[in-house]
XYZ file of C-alpha atoms in Angstrom:
721
model
C -40.207 48.013 -19.885
C -42.053 48.303 -16.776
C -40.609 47.999 -13.728
C -41.903 45.991 -10.650
C -41.703 46.080 -8.139
C -40.451 50.099 -8.339
C -39.373 51.242 -5.294
C -38.893 54.910 -6.816
C -42.590 55.556 -5.904
C -41.656 56.259 -2.116
C -38.695 58.074 -2.390
C -36.279 56.317 -3.012
C -33.688 56.858 -5.919
C -32.930 54.202 -8.530
C -29.232 53.517 -6.938
C -30.764 53.540 -3.097
C -32.827 50.894 -5.000
C -29.880 48.715 -7.114
C -27.965 48.662 -3.716
C -30.716 47.494 -1.262
C -31.172 44.782 -4.057
C -27.191 44.049 -3.735
C -27.762 43.189 -0.025
C -31.029 41.100 -0.050
C -29.016 39.131 -3.465
C -26.637 38.609 -1.145
C -27.689 37.656 1.569
C -30.246 35.138 0.259
C -27.190 33.787 -2.197
C -26.088 32.660 1.163
C -29.092 29.965 1.980
C -29.215 29.647 -1.144
C -25.646 28.205 -1.579
C -24.114 26.750 2.152
C -26.889 24.091 2.457
C -25.037 23.112 5.897
C -25.426 26.724 7.440
C -28.251 26.387 10.077
C -31.242 29.325 9.741
C -32.563 30.526 12.892
C -35.037 33.514 13.046
C -33.668 35.672 15.883
C -34.455 38.499 17.257
C -34.072 38.804 21.380
C -35.120 42.124 21.479
C -38.776 41.773 20.860
C -40.026 38.230 21.938
C -38.473 36.307 24.500
C -41.126 33.282 25.952
C -43.111 30.674 24.197
C -46.734 32.001 25.955
C -49.679 34.053 24.805
C -48.140 37.852 24.681
C -44.902 35.839 21.998
C -48.377 34.836 20.065
C -50.047 37.462 19.474
C -47.463 39.657 19.009
C -46.818 37.103 15.605
C -49.894 37.237 14.368
C -49.770 41.227 14.375
C -46.798 40.818 12.450
C -47.650 38.891 10.348
C -50.524 41.065 9.915
C -48.469 43.727 9.746
C -46.132 41.724 5.955
C -49.319 40.899 4.394
C -50.780 44.393 4.841
C -47.309 44.869 2.772
C -47.261 42.452 0.566
C -51.313 43.378 -0.578
C -49.229 46.931 -1.525
C -46.947 45.031 -3.097
C -49.564 43.134 -5.257
C -51.310 46.781 -6.170
C -48.758 48.258 -7.375
C -48.006 45.412 -9.534
C -51.721 44.760 -11.530
C -51.633 49.063 -11.955
C -48.197 48.156 -14.353
C -50.802 45.651 -15.995
C -53.077 48.194 -16.105
C -50.971 50.727 -17.914
C -49.138 48.042 -19.944
C -51.410 45.147 -20.227
C -55.385 45.238 -19.846
C -56.013 42.478 -20.742
C -54.507 40.826 -17.559
C -55.502 43.770 -15.478
C -59.038 42.619 -13.775
C -60.939 46.140 -11.956
C -62.497 43.535 -9.258
C -58.613 42.692 -8.072
C -58.013 46.307 -8.122
C -60.161 47.184 -6.575
C -59.673 44.575 -3.836
C -56.204 45.383 -3.098
C -57.511 48.781 -2.171
C -60.005 47.155 -0.105
C -56.701 44.883 1.837
C -54.500 48.198 1.886
C -57.110 50.361 3.856
C -57.378 48.116 6.362
C -53.657 47.796 6.548
C -53.512 52.254 7.493
C -55.950 50.866 9.718
C -53.185 49.020 11.327
C -50.096 50.805 10.617
C -52.426 53.494 12.810
C -52.762 51.311 15.822
C -48.924 50.801 15.291
C -48.026 54.751 15.868
C -50.311 54.787 19.066
C -49.890 51.652 20.425
C -46.676 51.164 20.055
C -44.127 53.908 19.606
C -41.784 53.627 21.826
C -41.001 49.903 20.652
C -40.980 50.879 17.303
C -37.501 50.598 16.076
C -37.614 47.217 17.866
C -41.032 46.169 16.682
C -39.650 46.669 12.780
C -36.544 44.766 13.530
C -38.604 41.667 14.736
C -40.051 41.921 11.067
C -37.516 41.918 9.328
C -35.897 39.720 10.947
C -39.151 37.059 9.542
C -38.811 39.342 6.892
C -35.373 37.704 6.487
C -35.558 33.615 8.034
C -39.641 33.558 5.725
C -37.339 34.711 2.412
C -34.256 32.698 4.085
C -35.957 28.966 4.076
C -38.292 29.625 0.655
C -34.896 30.863 -1.404
C -33.596 26.875 0.009
C -36.591 25.430 -0.707
C -36.615 27.338 -4.227
C -33.593 25.452 -4.782
C -33.520 22.668 -4.130
C -36.820 21.629 -5.520
C -35.373 21.937 -9.096
C -32.839 23.015 -10.693
C -31.613 25.147 -13.949
C -30.027 29.037 -14.644
C -34.474 30.003 -15.414
C -35.553 28.242 -12.362
C -33.128 29.420 -9.732
C -31.419 32.291 -10.793
C -35.527 34.370 -11.882
C -37.202 32.876 -9.035
C -34.688 34.126 -6.680
C -34.066 37.535 -7.774
C -37.998 38.044 -8.016
C -37.718 36.895 -4.195
C -35.346 39.566 -3.825
C -37.347 42.634 -5.525
C -40.029 41.155 -3.378
C -38.336 41.352 0.206
C -36.290 44.547 -0.833
C -39.872 46.207 -1.179
C -41.793 44.391 1.465
C -39.351 45.911 4.336
C -39.315 49.457 2.075
C -42.979 49.698 2.943
C -42.944 48.144 6.254
C -40.918 51.632 7.499
C -44.572 54.172 6.691
C -47.915 51.386 6.194
C -49.549 55.004 6.609
C -47.971 56.717 4.405
C -46.868 54.734 1.761
C -50.216 53.238 1.895
C -51.846 56.241 1.161
C -48.981 56.525 -1.999
C -50.852 53.965 -3.538
C -53.934 53.218 -3.139
C -54.190 57.053 -4.923
C -52.135 55.829 -7.681
C -54.700 52.769 -7.950
C -57.850 54.591 -7.597
C -56.053 57.092 -10.347
C -55.750 53.879 -12.526
C -59.355 53.132 -12.983
C -60.821 56.261 -13.122
C -58.171 57.190 -16.145
C -58.837 53.289 -17.944
C -61.615 51.363 -18.977
C -60.740 47.517 -17.154
C -62.582 43.965 -17.613
C -63.012 41.702 -15.295
C -62.967 39.354 -17.672
C -60.347 36.945 -16.105
C -60.893 35.422 -12.373
C -58.294 36.519 -11.111
C -54.778 38.358 -11.201
C -52.668 34.698 -10.434
C -52.518 33.437 -13.823
C -52.379 29.014 -14.462
C -50.367 28.874 -17.520
C -53.497 28.623 -20.096
C -54.741 32.170 -18.410
C -51.712 32.871 -19.808
C -51.152 31.527 -23.727
C -54.560 33.494 -23.655
C -53.711 36.266 -22.787
C -50.406 36.354 -25.143
C -52.905 34.916 -27.966
C -54.569 37.904 -27.464
C -51.822 40.270 -27.542
C -50.729 38.635 -30.776
C -53.926 39.338 -31.953
C -53.989 43.295 -31.487
C -50.673 43.486 -33.290
C -52.075 41.645 -36.180
C -54.791 44.143 -36.178
C -52.961 46.471 -36.451
C -54.928 47.674 -32.365
C -50.838 47.623 -30.833
C -47.634 49.184 -31.440
C -44.703 46.680 -31.740
C -43.283 48.807 -28.931
C -47.634 47.868 -26.606
C -47.175 44.266 -27.699
C -43.091 43.653 -26.721
C -44.155 46.054 -22.997
C -47.297 43.025 -22.425
C -45.722 40.514 -22.972
C -43.263 41.044 -20.468
C -45.990 41.361 -18.326
C -46.901 38.178 -18.771
C -42.772 36.972 -17.877
C -43.397 38.814 -15.382
C -46.645 37.084 -13.646
C -45.915 33.841 -14.407
C -42.665 34.566 -12.252
C -44.026 35.937 -9.180
C -47.457 34.102 -9.198
C -46.016 31.013 -6.902
C -43.962 33.670 -4.635
C -47.479 35.243 -3.520
C -49.156 32.619 -3.191
C -46.394 30.749 -1.516
C -46.179 33.543 0.597
C -49.316 34.582 1.164
C -50.006 31.177 2.354
C -47.364 31.471 4.960
C -48.551 35.045 6.396
C -51.704 33.590 6.636
C -51.115 31.273 8.652
C -48.869 32.417 11.386
C -52.694 35.317 12.266
C -53.568 32.649 14.425
C -57.983 33.608 13.394
C -59.084 30.599 15.586
C -61.355 29.646 12.849
C -60.978 25.704 14.311
C -63.046 27.541 17.471
C -60.385 27.750 19.739
C -58.494 29.938 21.091
C -54.951 30.753 19.352
C -52.653 28.697 21.518
C -54.421 25.718 21.249
C -53.165 24.416 18.763
C -51.895 20.926 16.537
C -49.894 21.182 13.024
C -49.048 17.718 11.898
C -47.626 16.105 9.196
C -46.526 12.992 7.335
C -46.008 11.018 4.683
C -46.387 7.665 4.726
C -46.724 4.763 2.725
C -50.221 3.094 2.802
C -52.229 0.653 0.129
C -50.920 -1.257 -2.399
C -47.361 -1.541 -5.039
C -45.405 1.926 -3.680
C -48.470 4.637 -2.922
C -47.343 7.423 -0.651
C -49.417 10.547 0.324
C -48.632 13.156 2.005
C -51.040 14.568 4.339
C -51.888 17.150 6.589
C -53.971 19.198 9.418
C -53.515 22.608 9.910
C -53.305 24.950 12.898
C -56.713 25.845 12.668
C -57.117 22.365 11.593
C -58.430 21.950 7.867
C -56.638 19.244 6.007
C -55.332 18.840 2.927
C -53.537 15.655 1.034
C -51.807 14.649 -1.822
C -50.349 11.694 -3.766
C -48.892 13.399 -6.993
C -45.271 11.293 -7.090
C -44.342 15.624 -8.395
C -46.101 16.973 -5.197
C -44.002 14.075 -3.038
C -41.149 15.338 -4.643
C -41.287 18.929 -3.496
C -42.006 18.207 0.077
C -39.357 15.632 0.154
C -37.138 19.097 -0.158
C -38.745 21.540 2.402
C -39.551 17.988 4.811
C -34.942 17.614 4.974
C -35.259 21.261 5.489
C -37.976 20.975 8.256
C -35.365 18.153 9.538
C -32.123 19.909 9.514
C -33.759 23.099 11.320
C -35.485 20.644 14.088
C -32.266 18.882 14.517
C -31.282 22.176 15.629
C -33.361 22.513 17.706
C -33.102 20.061 19.813
C -29.022 20.922 20.057
C -30.184 23.687 21.059
C -32.600 22.915 23.613
C -30.669 20.459 25.379
C -27.418 22.189 25.994
C -30.815 24.280 27.889
C -30.404 24.330 32.382
C -34.021 23.175 33.297
C -36.342 26.035 33.466
C -37.518 25.776 37.059
C -39.990 28.649 37.109
C -42.294 26.311 34.485
C -45.657 25.943 36.314
C -48.249 23.217 35.157
C -50.760 25.692 34.236
C -47.956 28.194 31.590
C -48.104 26.904 28.756
C -45.815 24.880 26.323
C -44.787 24.085 23.201
C -43.481 20.455 21.748
C -42.670 19.206 18.521
C -42.172 15.626 17.735
C -41.025 14.295 13.955
C -39.945 11.076 12.580
C -37.312 11.127 9.646
C -35.644 8.234 6.956
C -34.878 7.945 4.212
C -34.175 4.991 2.320
C -29.592 6.378 1.652
C -29.363 7.660 4.448
C -30.967 4.883 7.491
C -31.325 1.174 7.357
C -34.733 1.145 8.923
C -36.050 3.141 5.657
C -38.471 0.627 3.469
C -37.015 -2.084 2.452
C -37.329 -2.921 -1.527
C -36.756 -6.369 -1.101
C -39.758 -7.396 1.536
C -42.113 -3.996 1.196
C -40.887 -3.166 5.014
C -41.980 0.242 5.986
C -40.834 2.769 8.971
C -43.931 2.655 11.279
C -44.371 6.439 12.048
C -46.455 5.733 15.364
C -42.865 4.411 16.801
C -39.136 6.034 17.572
C -39.806 9.257 18.023
C -37.496 12.489 18.945
C -39.022 14.839 20.991
C -38.443 18.364 22.095
C -39.937 21.158 24.256
C -39.694 24.432 22.285
C -39.361 26.857 25.229
C -38.005 30.149 23.562
C -39.838 32.004 20.703
C -37.789 32.397 17.986
C -37.073 28.833 18.311
C -41.015 28.305 17.594
C -41.278 30.688 14.300
C -38.344 28.345 13.433
C -39.760 25.193 13.468
C -43.678 26.160 12.697
C -42.403 28.092 9.467
C -40.600 25.403 7.588
C -43.616 23.002 8.319
C -46.099 26.094 6.794
C -43.684 24.797 4.082
C -44.645 20.668 4.146
C -48.596 21.661 4.001
C -50.190 20.300 0.292
C -51.350 23.720 -0.049
C -47.599 24.729 -0.326
C -45.886 22.864 -2.273
C -48.605 21.622 -4.759
C -48.532 25.289 -6.104
C -44.897 25.588 -5.776
C -45.073 22.233 -8.057
C -46.609 23.532 -9.956
C -44.916 26.440 -10.255
C -41.666 25.034 -11.430
C -44.179 22.968 -14.055
C -45.168 26.229 -15.793
C -41.107 26.975 -15.602
C -40.273 24.257 -17.245
C -43.042 24.635 -20.197
C -42.003 28.555 -20.635
C -38.065 27.949 -20.381
C -35.760 27.137 -24.189
C -34.210 24.528 -24.134
C -30.079 25.889 -22.803
C -32.229 26.682 -19.736
C -34.164 23.747 -18.861
C -35.499 23.242 -15.224
C -34.923 20.264 -14.451
C -36.963 18.737 -11.014
C -33.899 16.824 -9.038
C -33.625 12.650 -8.662
C -36.674 11.244 -6.793
C -35.901 10.126 -3.017
C -37.468 7.133 -0.973
C -38.140 8.741 2.321
C -40.964 8.972 4.969
C -41.732 11.809 7.179
C -44.200 12.439 10.229
C -43.509 16.326 12.128
C -45.851 17.567 14.656
C -46.733 20.511 16.741
C -48.661 21.186 19.420
C -49.666 22.957 22.667
C -50.503 21.567 26.091
C -52.763 23.258 25.811
C -54.765 21.708 22.472
C -54.099 18.235 24.207
C -56.266 19.619 27.451
C -58.270 20.889 25.265
C -59.162 17.213 23.221
C -58.488 15.080 25.065
C -62.754 14.427 25.387
C -63.275 14.853 21.551
C -64.836 11.620 20.493
C -62.582 11.683 16.585
C -59.133 11.402 15.777
C -56.161 14.117 15.280
C -53.982 13.469 11.889
C -51.048 12.041 14.762
C -53.272 10.368 16.629
C -54.491 8.062 13.838
C -50.678 7.774 12.975
C -49.813 6.608 17.109
C -53.086 3.941 16.181
C -51.133 2.896 13.535
C -54.796 2.974 10.882
C -52.483 4.155 8.120
C -50.080 1.199 8.524
C -50.901 -0.808 5.556
C -50.503 -4.839 7.051
C -53.344 -3.995 9.406
C -55.514 -5.287 7.240
C -53.466 -8.112 6.257
C -52.895 -8.643 9.978
C -56.386 -8.717 11.089
C -56.516 -8.186 15.045
C -53.912 -9.457 15.659
C -51.207 -7.366 14.135
C -49.040 -5.660 16.894
C -48.245 -9.739 18.010
C -46.916 -10.098 14.531
C -43.991 -9.739 13.261
C -42.980 -6.346 10.339
C -41.010 -8.836 8.634
C -43.655 -11.907 8.494
C -46.869 -9.479 7.539
C -44.225 -7.701 4.726
C -43.705 -10.954 3.351
C -47.067 -11.501 3.654
C -48.425 -9.090 1.666
C -45.170 -9.116 -1.312
C -46.978 -12.343 -1.535
C -50.552 -11.456 -2.383
C -49.045 -8.454 -4.452
C -47.265 -10.760 -6.598
C -50.138 -12.578 -7.114
C -51.934 -10.254 -8.254
C -49.659 -8.794 -9.750
C -50.734 -11.749 -12.885
C -54.284 -10.592 -12.582
C -55.920 -9.500 -15.815
C -58.214 -6.152 -15.190
C -60.332 -5.628 -18.220
C -63.690 -3.477 -17.865
C -66.118 -5.701 -16.366
C -64.445 -9.005 -14.552
C -61.045 -9.715 -12.846
C -60.274 -12.526 -14.808
C -57.452 -14.906 -12.953
C -55.024 -18.007 -13.230
C -56.330 -21.493 -11.037
C -54.070 -24.327 -12.136
C -54.192 -25.591 -8.316
C -58.404 -25.516 -7.512
C -59.581 -26.632 -11.853
C -56.003 -29.369 -11.247
C -57.629 -30.711 -7.417
C -61.340 -30.561 -8.697
C -60.300 -32.902 -11.397
C -58.186 -34.941 -9.561
C -61.250 -35.623 -7.713
C -63.430 -36.389 -10.312
C -61.027 -38.643 -12.379
C -60.371 -41.147 -9.019
C -63.439 -41.425 -9.032
C -64.466 -42.167 -12.724
C -60.501 -44.192 -12.379
C -62.976 -46.331 -9.719
C -65.383 -46.600 -11.481
C -63.360 -48.038 -14.806
C -61.254 -50.044 -11.871
C -65.353 -52.053 -11.101
C -65.225 -52.740 -15.315
C -62.785 -54.798 -14.628
C -63.643 -57.207 -11.592
C -66.497 -58.720 -13.925
C -69.061 -61.246 -12.837
C -67.101 -62.032 -8.864
C -68.776 -59.837 -7.606
C -71.865 -61.648 -6.951
C -75.832 -60.053 -7.667
C -73.819 -56.333 -8.558
C -73.388 -54.796 -12.546
C -70.627 -53.533 -12.407
C -71.818 -51.626 -15.515
C -74.629 -50.420 -13.906
C -71.978 -49.149 -11.679
C -69.373 -47.663 -13.303
C -71.525 -45.798 -14.509
C -73.184 -44.501 -11.416
C -69.394 -43.295 -9.869
C -68.730 -41.284 -13.954
C -72.073 -39.730 -13.190
C -70.695 -38.665 -10.170
C -68.013 -37.933 -11.660
C -69.412 -35.273 -13.671
C -72.525 -33.828 -10.647
C -68.680 -32.792 -8.458
C -67.604 -31.147 -11.765
C -70.185 -29.174 -12.061
C -71.101 -28.504 -8.341
C -67.723 -27.242 -8.330
C -67.235 -25.197 -10.739
C -70.478 -23.655 -9.797
C -69.252 -23.187 -5.999
C -66.866 -20.474 -7.552
C -67.753 -18.507 -10.128
C -71.624 -17.782 -10.831
C -69.818 -18.723 -14.649
C -67.234 -20.552 -15.593
C -66.688 -21.497 -19.019
C -65.533 -25.643 -19.857
C -63.279 -23.244 -22.465
C -61.397 -21.653 -19.074
C -61.638 -23.774 -17.154
C -59.613 -26.056 -19.236
C -57.614 -23.862 -19.657
C -56.772 -23.087 -15.859
C -58.212 -19.636 -15.628
C -62.098 -17.943 -14.363
C -62.935 -14.887 -14.978
C -64.662 -13.166 -11.927
C -67.338 -10.793 -11.496
C -67.331 -10.455 -8.443
C -65.430 -9.169 -5.493
C -66.875 -12.507 -3.718
C -66.006 -14.695 -6.625
C -62.964 -13.920 -7.101
C -61.533 -14.284 -2.941
C -63.773 -17.432 -3.426
C -61.079 -18.529 -5.958
C -57.836 -16.668 -4.891
C -58.568 -17.059 -0.882
C -57.607 -12.859 -0.411
C -59.273 -10.676 2.282
C -62.870 -9.130 0.318
C -61.617 -6.264 1.157
C -57.464 -5.883 0.264
C -59.113 -6.989 -2.554
C -61.162 -4.085 -2.891
C -58.322 -1.780 -2.439
C -56.319 -2.947 -4.779
C -59.001 -1.988 -6.890
C -59.015 1.759 -5.164
C -56.129 1.861 -5.757
C -56.023 0.368 -10.078
C -58.544 2.364 -10.914
C -56.208 6.322 -9.907
C -53.491 4.499 -11.986
C -55.458 3.385 -15.265
C -57.834 0.394 -14.601
C -60.655 0.475 -16.880
C -63.041 -1.867 -14.441
C -66.614 -0.505 -14.476
C -67.999 -1.525 -11.343
C -71.798 -2.001 -10.179
C -73.383 -2.215 -6.596
C -74.741 -2.812 -4.454
C -71.656 -1.031 -2.985
C -70.176 0.793 -4.986
C -70.713 4.312 -4.242
C -66.347 4.787 -3.473
C -65.345 3.879 -7.073
C -65.260 6.264 -10.410
C -65.924 4.665 -12.146
C -70.116 3.271 -11.162
C -73.266 3.278 -13.099
C -72.536 -0.210 -15.417
C -75.216 -2.522 -15.774
C -72.595 -4.991 -16.473
C -69.662 -3.725 -14.191
C -67.793 -5.729 -11.278
C -70.037 -6.563 -8.094
C -69.060 -4.948 -5.166
C -70.928 -7.334 -3.255
C -69.235 -6.267 0.056
C -69.288 -4.088 2.518
C -66.131 -1.096 1.861
C -64.935 -1.183 5.497
C -62.812 2.326 6.777
C -59.311 0.480 7.513
C -59.650 -0.249 3.487
C -60.382 3.286 2.918
C -57.531 4.477 5.115
C -55.492 2.202 3.213
C -56.737 3.311 -0.341
C -55.984 6.883 0.602
C -59.746 7.555 1.504
C -60.030 9.804 5.106
C -63.417 10.221 6.458
C -63.156 13.444 7.712
C -66.587 14.296 10.573
C -67.574 18.163 10.209
C -70.452 19.891 11.863
C -73.234 19.775 10.313
C -76.876 22.331 10.205
C -79.029 18.989 11.817
C -76.294 17.179 13.596
C -73.274 15.351 12.544
C -71.649 14.384 9.012
C -68.502 11.997 6.633
C -66.670 14.176 4.842
C -63.456 12.339 2.083
C -60.813 13.565 1.881
C -59.190 11.992 -1.175
C -55.594 11.640 -1.467
C -55.939 8.532 -3.844
C -53.223 7.881 -6.316
C -51.861 10.683 -8.324
C -53.574 13.998 -6.774
C -52.633 16.487 -7.198
C -54.089 18.266 -3.904
C -57.269 17.932 -2.118
C -59.021 20.028 0.247
C -61.669 19.438 3.562
C -62.291 23.047 5.181
C -64.258 24.608 7.598
C -67.367 26.112 5.606
C -67.237 23.237 3.113
C -66.919 24.827 -0.967
C -69.933 23.118 -2.962
C -68.810 24.055 -6.048
C -66.760 20.449 -5.382
C -68.646 17.089 -4.786
C -67.315 14.798 -2.454
C -67.963 11.440 -1.210
C -70.171 11.737 2.513
C -72.685 9.908 4.818
C -74.785 12.106 6.436
C -76.894 12.071 9.384
C -74.328 9.398 11.141
C -75.631 10.824 14.657
C -79.433 9.392 13.635
C -77.897 5.966 12.217
C -75.130 5.633 16.054
C -78.846 6.259 18.161
C -81.198 4.602 16.301
C -77.900 0.806 16.325
C -77.527 2.360 20.651
C -81.666 1.871 20.581
C -81.704 -1.366 18.945
C -78.592 -1.913 21.713
C -77.027 -4.491 18.506
C -73.184 -5.295 19.272
C -73.527 -5.136 15.540
C -71.298 -2.996 13.153
C -72.407 0.718 12.396
C -73.657 0.970 8.557
C -73.435 4.410 7.135
C -74.542 4.893 3.288
C -72.210 6.895 1.410
C -72.519 9.426 -1.194
C -71.817 11.923 -3.239
C -72.130 15.056 -3.605
C -72.255 18.963 -3.608
C -75.339 20.640 -2.023
C -73.710 19.423 1.764
C -73.105 21.994 4.162
C -70.625 22.338 7.005
C -69.212 24.607 9.321
C -66.709 22.820 10.543
C -64.046 20.117 10.487
C -63.564 18.102 13.182
C -61.351 15.187 12.599
C -60.702 11.623 11.042
C -63.896 9.248 11.873
C -63.133 7.418 15.092
C -64.779 4.081 14.491
C -62.192 1.489 12.781
C -65.091 -1.034 12.389
C -67.585 1.027 10.504
C -69.044 -0.567 7.473
C -69.694 1.794 4.120
C -72.724 0.133 2.245
């Protein structure tokens, strides 16, 4: 069978390769099994303080490792070309060769500019590779259990790390070797561009296997060739997740300045919070380039728990280390300072965590730990696991685990660990970023948390949220939730039990009608009054009162429903009139349930945020959505820069979302909920000098083009129509 991540082409014997594999395997095994041991990046010979030079050196190291990773992918792609042509892709091979040429340039830079420090640079690169792989190995072991998962994936990681180190010894020479092999195969072999890329999902792998079986049945491939091709598909499955995650980390460490700021002016923020209704939990992330991603899939959040748990342990040890250091007197106001603040709570470890009885959720804007990280070693130690909490990383790892679970046998099944109830907030930033962002008219993710705009109690409590106790708000919300759970929702309406309203109306009507009956008993004792006429009049009044009360709540209330103490509401306003629940919370509930299998179909005029719409006979969304309602439902409005000014783009993190990303240079392949030309609407409102709320027009579109994401929209009083 072909050997993936083979080292023999780079002048290493098989015996030397096995020795290196055993050493790397022992190191990663220790990182996995000794969970209580601390993980840290250590290389005092190359890095010193966390200054601009330190960040530039980190970016250069990441670039070198990324170049070596491209060579690893190129060599494996050449195996596909030779042994499994349906899996190979000509465009991808050519792209990897081009990336390898760029890596050769990086090697020339290293030799010409850093010859005297080559040993220290190599040591720093190896230390960075060791730390990334150790954190990744520990994360893999805590995501799921099963020999098929842990043993195979860690073995693949061992081979990949070993080859990266061998390639980095002499990037110039190794680049020439790899590129020549790739070009020779392209010239000798005819392969197509049928598949989009070399990292396949499960469906594409199954398609390749079907093609292999078909060729075998038709006699176009021998049994040995078919076995080798199937082996290639299995190896592609094993390596796909590792390649994606390592590449994501290295690309993030290059500090490409896509946000328009300098490389040392950044903020990374990741949080898991509970909001909306029921047990809705979401993972939000703001990366180095100020791009935003989100996930609310339960499997992804379960994977994120392991990543945040590892990060919390690492930050605790950094905090203890920094507290033991003497204060640095040479620190000036103009020098670069990196700070980390965080909050992490688990339900079974801290009494302040979410209380199942009351639904009380910890407020992530309070009780934060704060540490100023001075050494570049500690900055790297914290940054790597923080990047692994990104929805992009944990969603890819979750998909990777799912694919491994589907392909494992019954004896070696892959089983995820039990879900945990937790909240987390981690933020790393520099003082330079704080200075640069002071004049921004948008909120960063951390600012939104501090202002409690994601708090589920805010909608229930109103403007005086800070004056009320969390316990009262949680109890009130639990009561409202219990009432809403009794609603019966169908395609066109919501049926609500209304015994109190019906009884109160009937009692008043019976009192009026009873008064008429009592007048009949007076007989002729009242001079000049006909008791029967007066009784009839009162009975008519009682009937009119019944009709008025029925029409007051809903447009159409059949007597059958009325006498069964229920009412079918066809709009948000009707549902509010009957239940007394805030219109915004009703819409938050409907938005939340829509991703949970709700059959309700909506119609206008304000139903743009709903997925199931354009129904002429649906449930009417007749109240404008407010900004807080969107946030509570998992819809985050982000302000972006467009060729015509500014617009809003929605980051959809509603229940069940596996992964959503809003990045710079918007992708037109995806449909987004947007609001165009908000600056014109704001200018028009300013010219009228009105105090009314901003009313922004929502729409869904693939056509909006934007250049840069600025942050979370800050107008909490805006209404969306």
